[in-house]
Structure formats: C-alpha cells, structure tokens
mmCIF file of C-alpha atoms in Angstrom:
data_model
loop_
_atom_site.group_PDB
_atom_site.id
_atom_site.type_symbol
_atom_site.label_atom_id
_atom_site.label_comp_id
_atom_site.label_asym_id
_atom_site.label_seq_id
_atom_site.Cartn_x
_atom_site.Cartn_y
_atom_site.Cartn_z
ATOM 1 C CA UNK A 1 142.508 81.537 170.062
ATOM 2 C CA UNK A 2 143.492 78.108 170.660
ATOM 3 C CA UNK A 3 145.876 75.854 168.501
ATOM 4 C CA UNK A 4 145.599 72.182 167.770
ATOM 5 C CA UNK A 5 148.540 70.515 169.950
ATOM 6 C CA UNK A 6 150.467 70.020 166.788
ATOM 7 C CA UNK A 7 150.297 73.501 165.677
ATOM 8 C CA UNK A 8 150.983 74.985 169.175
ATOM 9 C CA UNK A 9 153.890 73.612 170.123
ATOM 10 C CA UNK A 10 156.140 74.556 166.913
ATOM 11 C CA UNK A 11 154.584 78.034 166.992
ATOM 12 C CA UNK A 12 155.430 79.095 170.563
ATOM 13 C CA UNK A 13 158.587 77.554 170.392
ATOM 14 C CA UNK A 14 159.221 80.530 167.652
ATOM 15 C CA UNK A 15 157.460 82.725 169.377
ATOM 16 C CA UNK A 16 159.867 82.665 172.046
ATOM 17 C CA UNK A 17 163.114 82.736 169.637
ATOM 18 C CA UNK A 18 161.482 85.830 168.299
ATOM 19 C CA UNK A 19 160.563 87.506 171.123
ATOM 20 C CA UNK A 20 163.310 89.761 172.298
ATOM 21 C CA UNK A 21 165.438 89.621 168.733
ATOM 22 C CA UNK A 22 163.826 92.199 166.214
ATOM 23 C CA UNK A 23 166.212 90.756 163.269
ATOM 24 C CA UNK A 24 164.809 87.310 164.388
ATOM 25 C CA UNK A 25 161.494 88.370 163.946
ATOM 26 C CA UNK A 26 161.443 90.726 160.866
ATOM 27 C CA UNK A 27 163.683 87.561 158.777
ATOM 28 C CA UNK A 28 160.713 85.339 160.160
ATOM 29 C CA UNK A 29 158.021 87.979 159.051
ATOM 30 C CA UNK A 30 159.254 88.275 155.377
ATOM 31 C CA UNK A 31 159.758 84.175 154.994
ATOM 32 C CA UNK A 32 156.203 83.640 155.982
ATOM 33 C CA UNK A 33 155.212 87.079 153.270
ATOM 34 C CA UNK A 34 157.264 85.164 150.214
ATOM 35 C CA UNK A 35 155.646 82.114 151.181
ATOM 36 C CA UNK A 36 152.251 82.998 151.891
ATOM 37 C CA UNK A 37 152.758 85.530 148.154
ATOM 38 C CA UNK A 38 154.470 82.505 146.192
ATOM 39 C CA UNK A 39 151.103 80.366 147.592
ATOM 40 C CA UNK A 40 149.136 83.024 145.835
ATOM 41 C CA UNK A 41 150.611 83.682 143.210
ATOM 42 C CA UNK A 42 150.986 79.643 142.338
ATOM 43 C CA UNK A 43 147.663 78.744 142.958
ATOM 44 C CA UNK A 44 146.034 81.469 141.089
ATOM 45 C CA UNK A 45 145.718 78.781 138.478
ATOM 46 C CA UNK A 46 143.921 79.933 135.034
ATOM 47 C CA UNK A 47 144.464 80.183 131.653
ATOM 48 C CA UNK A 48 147.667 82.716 131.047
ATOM 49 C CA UNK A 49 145.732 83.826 127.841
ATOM 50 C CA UNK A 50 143.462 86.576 128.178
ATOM 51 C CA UNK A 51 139.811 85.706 126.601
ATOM 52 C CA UNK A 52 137.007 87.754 125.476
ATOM 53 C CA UNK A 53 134.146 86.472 127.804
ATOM 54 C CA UNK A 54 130.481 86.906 127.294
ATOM 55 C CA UNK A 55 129.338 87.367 130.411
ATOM 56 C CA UNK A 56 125.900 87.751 129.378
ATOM 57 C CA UNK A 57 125.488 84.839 126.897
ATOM 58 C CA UNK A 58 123.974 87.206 124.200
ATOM 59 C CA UNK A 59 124.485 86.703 120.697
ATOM 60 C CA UNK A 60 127.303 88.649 119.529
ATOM 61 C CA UNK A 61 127.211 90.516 116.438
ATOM 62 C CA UNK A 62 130.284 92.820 114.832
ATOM 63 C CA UNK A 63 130.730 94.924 112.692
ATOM 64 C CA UNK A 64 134.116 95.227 110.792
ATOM 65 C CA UNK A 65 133.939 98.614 109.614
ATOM 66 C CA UNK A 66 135.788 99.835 106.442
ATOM 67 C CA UNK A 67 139.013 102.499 106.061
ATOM 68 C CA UNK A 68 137.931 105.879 106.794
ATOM 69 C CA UNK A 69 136.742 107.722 103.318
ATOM 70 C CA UNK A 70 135.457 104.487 101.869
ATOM 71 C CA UNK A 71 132.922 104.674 99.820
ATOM 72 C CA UNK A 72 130.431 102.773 101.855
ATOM 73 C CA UNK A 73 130.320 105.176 104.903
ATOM 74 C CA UNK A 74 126.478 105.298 104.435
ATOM 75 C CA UNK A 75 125.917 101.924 104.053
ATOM 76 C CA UNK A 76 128.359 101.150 107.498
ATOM 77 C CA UNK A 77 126.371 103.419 109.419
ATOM 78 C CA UNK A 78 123.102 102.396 108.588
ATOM 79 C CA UNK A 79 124.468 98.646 109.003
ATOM 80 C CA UNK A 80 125.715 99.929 112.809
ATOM 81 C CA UNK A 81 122.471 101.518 113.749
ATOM 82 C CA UNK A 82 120.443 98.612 112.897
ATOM 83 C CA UNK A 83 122.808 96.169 114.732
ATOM 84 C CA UNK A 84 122.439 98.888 117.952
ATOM 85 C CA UNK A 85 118.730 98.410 117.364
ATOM 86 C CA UNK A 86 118.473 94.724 117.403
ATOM 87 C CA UNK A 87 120.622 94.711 120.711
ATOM 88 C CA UNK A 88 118.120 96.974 122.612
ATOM 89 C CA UNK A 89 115.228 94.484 121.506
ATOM 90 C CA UNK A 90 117.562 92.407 123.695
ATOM 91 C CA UNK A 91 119.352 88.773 123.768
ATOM 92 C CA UNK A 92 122.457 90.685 121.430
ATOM 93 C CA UNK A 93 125.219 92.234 121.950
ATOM 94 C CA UNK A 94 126.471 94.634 119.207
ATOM 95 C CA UNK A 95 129.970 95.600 118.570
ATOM 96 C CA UNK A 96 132.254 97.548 116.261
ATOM 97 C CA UNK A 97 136.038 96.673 115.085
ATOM 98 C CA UNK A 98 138.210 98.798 112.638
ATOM 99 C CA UNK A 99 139.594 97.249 109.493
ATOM 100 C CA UNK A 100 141.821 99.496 108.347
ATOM 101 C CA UNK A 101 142.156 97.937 105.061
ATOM 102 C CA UNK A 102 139.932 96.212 102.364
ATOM 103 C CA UNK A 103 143.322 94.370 101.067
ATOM 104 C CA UNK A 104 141.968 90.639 101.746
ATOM 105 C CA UNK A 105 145.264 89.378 103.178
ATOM 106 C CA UNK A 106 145.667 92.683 104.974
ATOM 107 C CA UNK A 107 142.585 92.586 106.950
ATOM 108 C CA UNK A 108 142.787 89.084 107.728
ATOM 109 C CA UNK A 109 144.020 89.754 111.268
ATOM 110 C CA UNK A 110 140.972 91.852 111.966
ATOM 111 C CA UNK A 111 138.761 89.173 110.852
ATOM 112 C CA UNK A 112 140.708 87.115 112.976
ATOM 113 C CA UNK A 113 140.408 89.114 116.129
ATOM 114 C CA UNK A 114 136.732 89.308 116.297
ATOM 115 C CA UNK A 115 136.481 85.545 115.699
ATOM 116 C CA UNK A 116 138.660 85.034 118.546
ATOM 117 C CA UNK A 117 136.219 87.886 120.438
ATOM 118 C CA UNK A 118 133.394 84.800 120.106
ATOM 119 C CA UNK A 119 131.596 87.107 117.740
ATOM 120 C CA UNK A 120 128.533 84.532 116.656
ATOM 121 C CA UNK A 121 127.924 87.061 113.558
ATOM 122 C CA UNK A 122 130.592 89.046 111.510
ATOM 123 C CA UNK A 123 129.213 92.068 109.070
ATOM 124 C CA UNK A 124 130.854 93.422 106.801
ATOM 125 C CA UNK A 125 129.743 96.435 104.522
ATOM 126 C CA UNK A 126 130.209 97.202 100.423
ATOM 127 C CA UNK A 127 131.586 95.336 97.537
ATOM 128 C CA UNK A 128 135.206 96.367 98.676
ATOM 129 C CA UNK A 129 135.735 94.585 101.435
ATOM 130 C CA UNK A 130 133.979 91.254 99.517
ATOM 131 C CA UNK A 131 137.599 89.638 98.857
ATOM 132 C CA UNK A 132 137.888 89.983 102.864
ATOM 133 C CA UNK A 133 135.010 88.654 103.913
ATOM 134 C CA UNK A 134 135.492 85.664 101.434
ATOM 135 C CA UNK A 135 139.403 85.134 102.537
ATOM 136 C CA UNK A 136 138.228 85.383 106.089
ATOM 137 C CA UNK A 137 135.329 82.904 105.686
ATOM 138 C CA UNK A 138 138.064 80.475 104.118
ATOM 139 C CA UNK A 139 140.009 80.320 107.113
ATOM 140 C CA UNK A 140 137.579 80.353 109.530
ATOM 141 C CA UNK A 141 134.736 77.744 108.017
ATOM 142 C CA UNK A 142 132.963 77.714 111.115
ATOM 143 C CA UNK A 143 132.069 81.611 111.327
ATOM 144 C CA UNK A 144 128.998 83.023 109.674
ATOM 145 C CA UNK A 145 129.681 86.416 107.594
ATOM 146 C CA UNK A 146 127.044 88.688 106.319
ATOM 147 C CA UNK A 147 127.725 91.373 103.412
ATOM 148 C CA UNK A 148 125.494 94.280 103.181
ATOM 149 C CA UNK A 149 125.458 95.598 99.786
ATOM 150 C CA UNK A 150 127.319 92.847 98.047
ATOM 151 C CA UNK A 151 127.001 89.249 97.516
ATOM 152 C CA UNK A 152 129.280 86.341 97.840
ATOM 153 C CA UNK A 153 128.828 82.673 96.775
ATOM 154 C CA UNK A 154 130.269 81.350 99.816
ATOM 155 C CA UNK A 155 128.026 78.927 101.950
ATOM 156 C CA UNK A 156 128.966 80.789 105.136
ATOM 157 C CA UNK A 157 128.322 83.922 104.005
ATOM 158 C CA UNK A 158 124.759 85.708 103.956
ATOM 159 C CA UNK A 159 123.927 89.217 102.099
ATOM 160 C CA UNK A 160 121.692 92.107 103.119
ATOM 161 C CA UNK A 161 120.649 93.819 99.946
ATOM 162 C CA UNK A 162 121.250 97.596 99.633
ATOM 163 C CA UNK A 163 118.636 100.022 98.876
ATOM 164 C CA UNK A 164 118.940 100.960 95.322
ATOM 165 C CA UNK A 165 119.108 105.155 97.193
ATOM 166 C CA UNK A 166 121.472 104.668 99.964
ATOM 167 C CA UNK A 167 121.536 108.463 100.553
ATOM 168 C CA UNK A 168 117.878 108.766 101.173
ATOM 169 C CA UNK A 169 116.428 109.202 104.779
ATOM 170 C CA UNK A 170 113.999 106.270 103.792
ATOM 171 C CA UNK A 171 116.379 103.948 101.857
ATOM 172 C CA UNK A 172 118.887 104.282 105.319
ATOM 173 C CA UNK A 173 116.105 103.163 107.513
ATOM 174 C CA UNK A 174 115.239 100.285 105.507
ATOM 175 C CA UNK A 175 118.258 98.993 105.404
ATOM 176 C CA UNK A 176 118.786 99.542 109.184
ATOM 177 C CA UNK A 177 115.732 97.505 109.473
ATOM 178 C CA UNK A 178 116.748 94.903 107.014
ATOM 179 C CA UNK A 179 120.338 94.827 109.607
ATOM 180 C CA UNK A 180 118.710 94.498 112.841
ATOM 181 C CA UNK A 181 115.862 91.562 111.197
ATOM 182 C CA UNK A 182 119.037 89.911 109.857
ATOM 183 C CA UNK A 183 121.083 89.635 113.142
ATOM 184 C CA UNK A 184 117.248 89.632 115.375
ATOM 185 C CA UNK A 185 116.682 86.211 113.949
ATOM 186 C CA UNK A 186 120.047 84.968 114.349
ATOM 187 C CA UNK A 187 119.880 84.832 117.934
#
C-alpha cells in the first residue's frame, strides 16, 4: 500500500522510533485506540433521548388497559381482540399498555407514555377510567381517545357503544367488530 507523500513521511518516521522500543510502540498503539474511540464515540451524533420509532409507518393504536379485577375485564378483552384483528387486515399496528389505576391524575403518566410512543389512537375501556381519558385528552389536545362502553363530551374523544350483554359469546364479537371498524377506518 502506498501513502500520499504527506502521509508517508510522518508515518515512517514513527515507524522507525517504534521499531525496536516495545513501550514506544504499545504508548503509540493506545493514543491512536483513545483517539480513533473518542472519534467514535463524538461523532455518533443523535438524539441522546431514546424514541419510540415506527418503523413501519402503520397506524398505531393502544390500548390502556384497566387495574387487574376491574370490572370491565370483558369489555378490555373484547376491545384487544378487535384491535389485534384490525392489525392483521394490515396498515395498523396494535398495542397494549397497563394503567394501573383509574385515579385520573394517577394514570396520567400512562396516558402520557403512549402519547409519547406516537400512538395515532388511544382506547380506553368502561365508565371508570372516563375521568382519565378526559384528564388525558386535556393535556394532550392533539391526541384522539376512544371509550368503549362510556361516553365523553370531549371533541377529541370518540365512543364505541357496549353491547347491552357483554358476557354473551355474540355480544363480545360484536363489539370486537365494532373495535377493529373503529380503529380500520382510522388509518
């Protein structure tokens, strides 16, 4: 390999110093390391916040599902399975975050985080978590909200009607239905 005339001057003038002194050479070795690793680790440049990318430019849809034992398990699952089954139609991606709480300014962070996850779409489930969803559609005007089995005033939030039988076989499909329609034509 040949080096331009500027290069190859400096570096076999230190090849020679090296050659022949090992502590030469191994002081030489880790200067050019730290400065060829402080190069790297400079230039790797970005954004030192982590961000929730959509790689696939789907619509995203979430679900904020209620405390465990709530009252509107049936009505959460039924919401989840007909989110699932507008995403394998295609052009949506469906996902599910844990709200521990119904308290409005308790679950606020949860809200939050799926916002800041770009979901397009944020469901929520049952008359208790209504106080949420309207807090969290306060502070985040730009978001649209959907409540399934409740309804809200709000402009930015929508509501899926429950079936009058939740607990029938029927009823659950319906409303699975009604879920994947609602988020199907959001995309």
């Amino acid at each position: 390999m040949r080096l331009p005339a500027l290069t190859a001057r400096p570096v076999h003038r230190l090849a020679g110093l090296v050659r022949g002194h090992p502590v030469i050479a191994a002081a030489t070795a880790a200067v050019l390391l730290a400065a060829v690793s402080l190069t790297a680790l400079l230039a790797g440049g970005g954004s030192a916040q982590p961000r929730a990318a959509n790689v696939s430019r789907n619509y995203r849809a979430c679900l904020l599902v209620s405390p465990a034992g709530a009252t509107d398990a049936r009505l959460s699952q039924e919401s989840w399975q007909g989110m699932q089954d507008a995403a394998r139609s295609g052009g949506v991606n469906a996902e599910r975050f844990p709200a521990p709480t119904i308290d409005a300014k308790a679950a606020l962070p949860y809200f939050n985080g799926a916002v800041q996850h770009h979901c397009e779409l944020i469901v929520t489930v049952g008359t208790g978590m209504k106080p949420a969803t309207e807090a969290a559609a306060r502070a985040n005007p730009h978001q649209q909200f959907v409540i399934v089995g409740a309804t809200s005033a709000h402009p930015h939030i929508s509501a899926i009607a429950a079936p009058a039988d939740p607990g029938g076989d029927q009823a659950g499909r319906e409303l699975a239905d009604r879920v994947s329609a609602f988020v199907s034509d959001r995309r």
